[in-house]
Coordinates of C-alpha atoms and ligand atoms in Angstrom, one line a residue:
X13 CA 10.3 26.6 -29.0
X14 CA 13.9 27.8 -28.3
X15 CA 16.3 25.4 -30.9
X16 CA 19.2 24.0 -28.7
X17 CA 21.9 25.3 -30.6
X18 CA 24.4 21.8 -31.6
X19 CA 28.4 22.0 -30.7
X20 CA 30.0 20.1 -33.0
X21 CA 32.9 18.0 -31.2
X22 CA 32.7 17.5 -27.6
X23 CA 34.6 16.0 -25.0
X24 CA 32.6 14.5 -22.0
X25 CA 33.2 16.9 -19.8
X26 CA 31.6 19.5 -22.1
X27 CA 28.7 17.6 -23.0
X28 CA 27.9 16.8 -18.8
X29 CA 28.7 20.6 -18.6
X30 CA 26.2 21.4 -21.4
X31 CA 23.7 18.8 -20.2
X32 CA 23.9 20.6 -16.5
X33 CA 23.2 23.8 -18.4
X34 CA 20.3 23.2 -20.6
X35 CA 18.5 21.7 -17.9
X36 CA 19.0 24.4 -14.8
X37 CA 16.0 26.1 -16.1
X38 CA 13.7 23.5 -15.5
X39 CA 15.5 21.3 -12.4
X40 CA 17.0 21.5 -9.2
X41 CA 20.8 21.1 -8.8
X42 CA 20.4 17.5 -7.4
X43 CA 17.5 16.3 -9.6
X44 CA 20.0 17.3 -12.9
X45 CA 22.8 15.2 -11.2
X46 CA 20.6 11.9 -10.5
X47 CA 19.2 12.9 -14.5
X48 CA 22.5 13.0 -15.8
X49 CA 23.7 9.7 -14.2
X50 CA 20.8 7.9 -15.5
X51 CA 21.1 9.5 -19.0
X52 CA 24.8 8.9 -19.4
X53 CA 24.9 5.8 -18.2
X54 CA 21.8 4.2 -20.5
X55 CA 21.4 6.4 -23.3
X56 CA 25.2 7.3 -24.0
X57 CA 27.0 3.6 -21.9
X58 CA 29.3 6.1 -20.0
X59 CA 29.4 5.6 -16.2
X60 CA 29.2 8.8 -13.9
X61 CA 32.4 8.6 -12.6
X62 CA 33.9 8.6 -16.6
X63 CA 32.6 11.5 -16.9
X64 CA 35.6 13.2 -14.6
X65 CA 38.0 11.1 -14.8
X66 CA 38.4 10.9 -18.7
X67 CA 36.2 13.6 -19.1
X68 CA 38.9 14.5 -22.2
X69 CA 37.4 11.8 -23.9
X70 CA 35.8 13.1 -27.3
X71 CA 32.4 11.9 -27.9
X72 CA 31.2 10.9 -31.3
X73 CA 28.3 12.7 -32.9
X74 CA 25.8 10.0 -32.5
X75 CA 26.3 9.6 -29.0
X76 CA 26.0 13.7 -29.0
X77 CA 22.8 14.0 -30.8
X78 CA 21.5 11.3 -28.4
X79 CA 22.3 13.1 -25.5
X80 CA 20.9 16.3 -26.8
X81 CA 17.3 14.5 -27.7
X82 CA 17.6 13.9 -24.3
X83 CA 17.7 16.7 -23.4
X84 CA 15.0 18.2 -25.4
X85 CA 12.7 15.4 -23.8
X86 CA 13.4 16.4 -20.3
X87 CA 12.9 19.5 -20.6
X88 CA 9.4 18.8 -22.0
X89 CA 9.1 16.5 -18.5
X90 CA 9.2 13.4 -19.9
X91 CA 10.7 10.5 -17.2
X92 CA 13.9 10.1 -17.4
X93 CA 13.2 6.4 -17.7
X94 CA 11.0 6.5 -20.3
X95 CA 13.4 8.3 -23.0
X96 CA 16.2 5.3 -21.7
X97 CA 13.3 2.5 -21.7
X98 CA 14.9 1.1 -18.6
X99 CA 14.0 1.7 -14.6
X100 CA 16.1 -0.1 -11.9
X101 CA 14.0 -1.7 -9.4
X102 CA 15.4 -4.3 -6.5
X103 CA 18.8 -4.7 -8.2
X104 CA 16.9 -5.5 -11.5
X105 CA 16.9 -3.9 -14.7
X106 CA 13.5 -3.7 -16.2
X107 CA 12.3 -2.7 -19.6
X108 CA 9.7 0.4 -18.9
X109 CA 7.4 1.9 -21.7
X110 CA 4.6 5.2 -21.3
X111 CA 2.3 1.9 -21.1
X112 CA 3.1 0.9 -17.5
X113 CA 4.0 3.0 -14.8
X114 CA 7.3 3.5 -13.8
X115 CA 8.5 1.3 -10.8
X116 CA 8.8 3.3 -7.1
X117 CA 11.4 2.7 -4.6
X118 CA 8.7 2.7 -2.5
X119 CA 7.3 -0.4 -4.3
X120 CA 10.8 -1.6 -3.7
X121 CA 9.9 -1.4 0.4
X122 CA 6.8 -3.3 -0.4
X123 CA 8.6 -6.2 -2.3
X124 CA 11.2 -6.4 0.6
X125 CA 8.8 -6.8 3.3
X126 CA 7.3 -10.0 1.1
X127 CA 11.3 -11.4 0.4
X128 CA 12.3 -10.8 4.5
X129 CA 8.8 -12.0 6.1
X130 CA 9.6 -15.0 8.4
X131 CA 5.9 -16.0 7.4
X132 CA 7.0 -16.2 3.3
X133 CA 10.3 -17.5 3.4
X134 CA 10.4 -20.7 5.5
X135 CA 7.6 -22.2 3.1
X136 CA 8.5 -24.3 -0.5
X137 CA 6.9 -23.5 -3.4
X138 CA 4.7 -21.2 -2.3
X139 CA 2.1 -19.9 -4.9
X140 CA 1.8 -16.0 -5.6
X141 CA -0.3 -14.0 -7.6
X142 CA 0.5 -10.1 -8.6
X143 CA -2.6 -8.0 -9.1
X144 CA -2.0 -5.3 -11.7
X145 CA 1.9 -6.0 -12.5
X146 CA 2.3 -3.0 -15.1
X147 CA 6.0 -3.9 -15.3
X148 CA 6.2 -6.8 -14.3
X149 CA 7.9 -5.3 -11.5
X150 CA 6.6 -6.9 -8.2
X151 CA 6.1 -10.7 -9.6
X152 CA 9.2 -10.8 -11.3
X153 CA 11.1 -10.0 -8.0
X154 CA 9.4 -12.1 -6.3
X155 CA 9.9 -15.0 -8.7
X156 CA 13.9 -14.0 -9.0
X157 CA 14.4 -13.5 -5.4
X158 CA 12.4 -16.9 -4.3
X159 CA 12.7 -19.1 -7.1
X160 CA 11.0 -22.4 -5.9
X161 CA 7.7 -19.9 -5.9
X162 CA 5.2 -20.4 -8.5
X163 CA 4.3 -16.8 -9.5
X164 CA 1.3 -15.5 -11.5
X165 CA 0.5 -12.0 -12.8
X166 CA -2.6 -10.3 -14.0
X167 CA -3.1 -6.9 -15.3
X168 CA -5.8 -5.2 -17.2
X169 CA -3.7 -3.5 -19.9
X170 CA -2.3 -6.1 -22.6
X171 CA 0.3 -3.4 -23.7
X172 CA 1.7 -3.5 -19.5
X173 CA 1.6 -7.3 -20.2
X174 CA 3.5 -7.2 -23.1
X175 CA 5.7 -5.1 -21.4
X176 CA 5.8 -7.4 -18.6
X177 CA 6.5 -10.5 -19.9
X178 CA 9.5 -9.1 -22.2
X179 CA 10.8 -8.3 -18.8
X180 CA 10.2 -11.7 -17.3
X181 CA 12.0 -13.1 -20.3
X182 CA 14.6 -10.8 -19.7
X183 CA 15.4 -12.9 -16.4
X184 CA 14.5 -16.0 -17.2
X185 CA 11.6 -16.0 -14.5
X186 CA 9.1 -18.0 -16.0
X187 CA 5.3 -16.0 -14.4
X188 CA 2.3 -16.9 -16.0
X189 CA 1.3 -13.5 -17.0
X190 CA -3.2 -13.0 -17.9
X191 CA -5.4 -10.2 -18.4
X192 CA -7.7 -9.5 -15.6
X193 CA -9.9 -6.6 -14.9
X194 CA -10.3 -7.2 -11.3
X195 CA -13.1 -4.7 -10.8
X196 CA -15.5 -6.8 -13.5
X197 CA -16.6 -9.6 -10.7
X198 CA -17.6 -11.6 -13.3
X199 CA -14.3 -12.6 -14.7
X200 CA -14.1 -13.9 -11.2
X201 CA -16.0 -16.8 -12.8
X202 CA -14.7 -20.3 -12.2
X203 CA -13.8 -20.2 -15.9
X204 CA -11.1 -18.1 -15.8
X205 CA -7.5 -19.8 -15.3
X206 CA -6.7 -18.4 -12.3
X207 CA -9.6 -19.2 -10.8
X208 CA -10.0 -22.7 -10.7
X209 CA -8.7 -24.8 -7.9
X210 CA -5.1 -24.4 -8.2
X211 CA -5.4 -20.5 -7.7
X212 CA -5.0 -21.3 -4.5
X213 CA -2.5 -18.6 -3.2
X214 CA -0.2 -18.2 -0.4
X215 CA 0.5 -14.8 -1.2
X216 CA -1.5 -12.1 -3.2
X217 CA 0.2 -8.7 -3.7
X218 CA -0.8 -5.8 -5.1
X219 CA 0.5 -1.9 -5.8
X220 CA -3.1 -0.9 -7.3
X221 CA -4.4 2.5 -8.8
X222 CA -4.5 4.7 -5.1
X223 CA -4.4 8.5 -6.3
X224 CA -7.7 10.2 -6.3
X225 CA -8.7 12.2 -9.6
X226 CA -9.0 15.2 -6.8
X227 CA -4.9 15.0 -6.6
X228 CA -4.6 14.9 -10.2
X229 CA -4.2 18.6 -10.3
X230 CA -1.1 18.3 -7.3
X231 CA 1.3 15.5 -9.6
X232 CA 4.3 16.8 -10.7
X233 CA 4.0 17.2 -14.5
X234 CA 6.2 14.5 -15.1
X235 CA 3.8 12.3 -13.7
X236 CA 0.6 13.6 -14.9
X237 CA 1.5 13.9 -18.5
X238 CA 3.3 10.7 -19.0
X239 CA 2.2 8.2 -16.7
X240 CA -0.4 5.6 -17.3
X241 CA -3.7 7.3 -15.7
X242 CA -5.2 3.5 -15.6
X243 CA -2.3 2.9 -13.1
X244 CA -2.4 5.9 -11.1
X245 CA -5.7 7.4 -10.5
X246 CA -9.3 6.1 -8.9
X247 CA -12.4 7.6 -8.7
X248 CA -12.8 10.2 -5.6
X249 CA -16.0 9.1 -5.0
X250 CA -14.7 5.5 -4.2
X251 CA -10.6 5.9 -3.6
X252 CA -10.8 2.6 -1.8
X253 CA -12.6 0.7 -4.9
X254 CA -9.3 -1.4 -5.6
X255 CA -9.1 -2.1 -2.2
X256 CA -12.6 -3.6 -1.5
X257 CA -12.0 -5.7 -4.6
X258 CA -8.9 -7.1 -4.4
X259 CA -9.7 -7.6 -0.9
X260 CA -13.2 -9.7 -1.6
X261 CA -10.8 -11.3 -4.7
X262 CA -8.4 -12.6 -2.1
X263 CA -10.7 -13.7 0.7
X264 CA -11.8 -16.3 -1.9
X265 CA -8.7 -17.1 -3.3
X266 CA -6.2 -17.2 -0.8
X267 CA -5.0 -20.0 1.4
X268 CA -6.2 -20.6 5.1
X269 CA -3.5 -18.1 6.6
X270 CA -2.5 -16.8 3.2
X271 CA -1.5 -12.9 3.2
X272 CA -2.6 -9.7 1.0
X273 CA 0.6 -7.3 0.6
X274 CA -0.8 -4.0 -0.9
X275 CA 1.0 -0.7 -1.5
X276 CA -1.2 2.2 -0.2
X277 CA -1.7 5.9 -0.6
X278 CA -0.2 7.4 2.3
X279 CA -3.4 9.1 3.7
X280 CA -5.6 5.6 3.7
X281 CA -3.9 3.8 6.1
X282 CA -6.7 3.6 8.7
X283 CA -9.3 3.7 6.1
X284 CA -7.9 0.6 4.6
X285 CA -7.0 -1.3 7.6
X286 CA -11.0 -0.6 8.9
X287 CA -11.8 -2.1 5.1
X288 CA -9.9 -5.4 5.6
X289 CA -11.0 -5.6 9.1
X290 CA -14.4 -5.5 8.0
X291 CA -14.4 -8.0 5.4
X292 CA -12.8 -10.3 7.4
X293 CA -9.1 -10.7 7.6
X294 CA -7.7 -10.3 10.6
X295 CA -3.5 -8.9 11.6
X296 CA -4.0 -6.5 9.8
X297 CA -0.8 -4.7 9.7
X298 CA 0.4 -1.3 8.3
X299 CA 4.1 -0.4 7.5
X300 CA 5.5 2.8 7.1
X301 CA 7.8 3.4 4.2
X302 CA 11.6 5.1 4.6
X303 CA 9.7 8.6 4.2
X304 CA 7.3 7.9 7.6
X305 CA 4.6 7.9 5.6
X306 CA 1.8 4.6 6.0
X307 CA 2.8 3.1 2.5
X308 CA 2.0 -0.4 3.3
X309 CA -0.3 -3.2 4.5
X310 CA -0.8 -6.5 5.1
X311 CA -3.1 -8.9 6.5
X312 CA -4.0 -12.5 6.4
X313 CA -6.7 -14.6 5.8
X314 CA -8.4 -16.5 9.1
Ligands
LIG406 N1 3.2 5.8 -5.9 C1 2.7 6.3 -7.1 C2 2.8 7.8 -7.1 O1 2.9 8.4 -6.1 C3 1.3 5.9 -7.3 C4 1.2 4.4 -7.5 C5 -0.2 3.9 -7.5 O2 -1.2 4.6 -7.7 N2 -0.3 2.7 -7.2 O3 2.8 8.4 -8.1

């Protein structure tokens, strides 16, 4: 491994220069830029306009040697939000970890179609429930942007729940947070708390695992290496298996005319409409995200 070789005062300006420069190598122009703005602004608390005008300012060695781990850890790939610990999603600041996976704008889209639907925000205190929140991401929106909603989460990973529910205290947006494994049909079993007669929901939402092992190969690195792979990846056998479960999980316990929101891999759309279709709910509805590509569906209970 080449040692990054360690200036000893710096003014701003010289350490963005520095930071542009170690990282050519391994990133496009653009990519550095949207780097550097996220790394200056959470690891070192300098905003990205500082950084030109008082780019004299001299920066203290801790705040150096900061930068340059950085540095060292983007190089090796690793997500710029996991070395800061924080991802911005929907105007929030969440707490991220290697534990869940780190919050997409197009998850954003999904969340915004739920916030904006005529159907969702004329009713009071609607119940919701967040299938696989990693994060926290998608409940704690929801609860933040529609606070008379009662909002529960469930995800299989206790270390995403941890994760989740220091972000929900973050925000004071109290979720009822559980573990779930929603592909073991028998913790569908009236024991389990969000079973029993109250988990009657209005909405059910969902960004499940959607990327089949086949694509593993395709990731960029910094997805493949750091990401959770219980978040990302099914089985290419069955790339619909969330799907067909969450979907049976919700025909029982939504509402009359409650709706399923689901983020979707953006080659299933027709696949996962005909699944819906075919266990029984009916508008079934797919959205395109701000790429064009089908990224979203939802449908409602008859
Ligand atoms: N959108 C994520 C990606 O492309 C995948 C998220 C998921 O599998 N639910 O990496």
């Amino acid at each position: 491994m080449v040692l990054l070789p360690k200036p000893v005062k710096m003014h701003l300006n010289d350490l963005y220069g520095y930071f542009r420069n170690e990282l050519k190598p391994f990133f496009h122009s653009e990519e550095i830029t949207a780097l550097a703005k996220i790394i200056f602004r959470d690891i070192a608390g300098v905003k990205f306009q500082d950084i030109f005008i008082n780019g004299e300012r001299i920066i203290d060695d801790e705040l150096c040697s900061r930068v340059h781990k950085a540095i060292r850890q983007l190089r090796k790939q690793m997500p710029a939000q996991y070395i800061t610990g924080i991802c911005e999603f929907y105007g929030l600041r969440l707490n991220v970890t290697p534990n869940v996976l780190i919050p997409r704008p197009e998850t954003e889209e999904l969340v915004d179609w739920i916030i904006n639907d005529n159907r969702v925000c004329r009713k009071k205190n609607i119940r919701i429930l967040d299938i696989g929140t990693g994060s926290g991401n998608i409940a704690i929106t929801l609860k933040n942007k529609i606070p008379s909603a009662i909002v529960t989460a469930t995800d299989i990973s206790n270390r995403a729940l941890t994760v989740a529910k220091e972000n929900a205290g973050i925000y004071c947006t109290p979720v009822k947070f559980l573990r779930l494994d929603i592909l073991k049909r028998l913790n569908w079993s009236n024991r389990n708390p969000i079973i029993d007669k109250s988990g009657q929901f209005d909405i059910i939402a969902s960004n499940p695992p959607y990327v089949p092992l086949n694509e593993k190969k395709s990731l960029p690195e910094n997805v493949r290496n750091f990401e959770p792979h219980v978040a990302l990846f099914t089985e290419q056998k069955n790339p619909l298996i969330f799907y067909d479960a969450i979907g049976r999980f919700a025909l029982r316990q939504l509402k009359n005319n409650g709706l399923l929101y689901l983020e979707i891999h953006e080659t299933k759309g027709k696949q996962v409409k005909s699944l819906l279709k075919r266990l029984g709910f009916g508008d079934v509805k797919i959205k395109k995200d701000i790429n064009g590509k089908d990224r979203m569906v939802r449908c409602g209970k008859q």
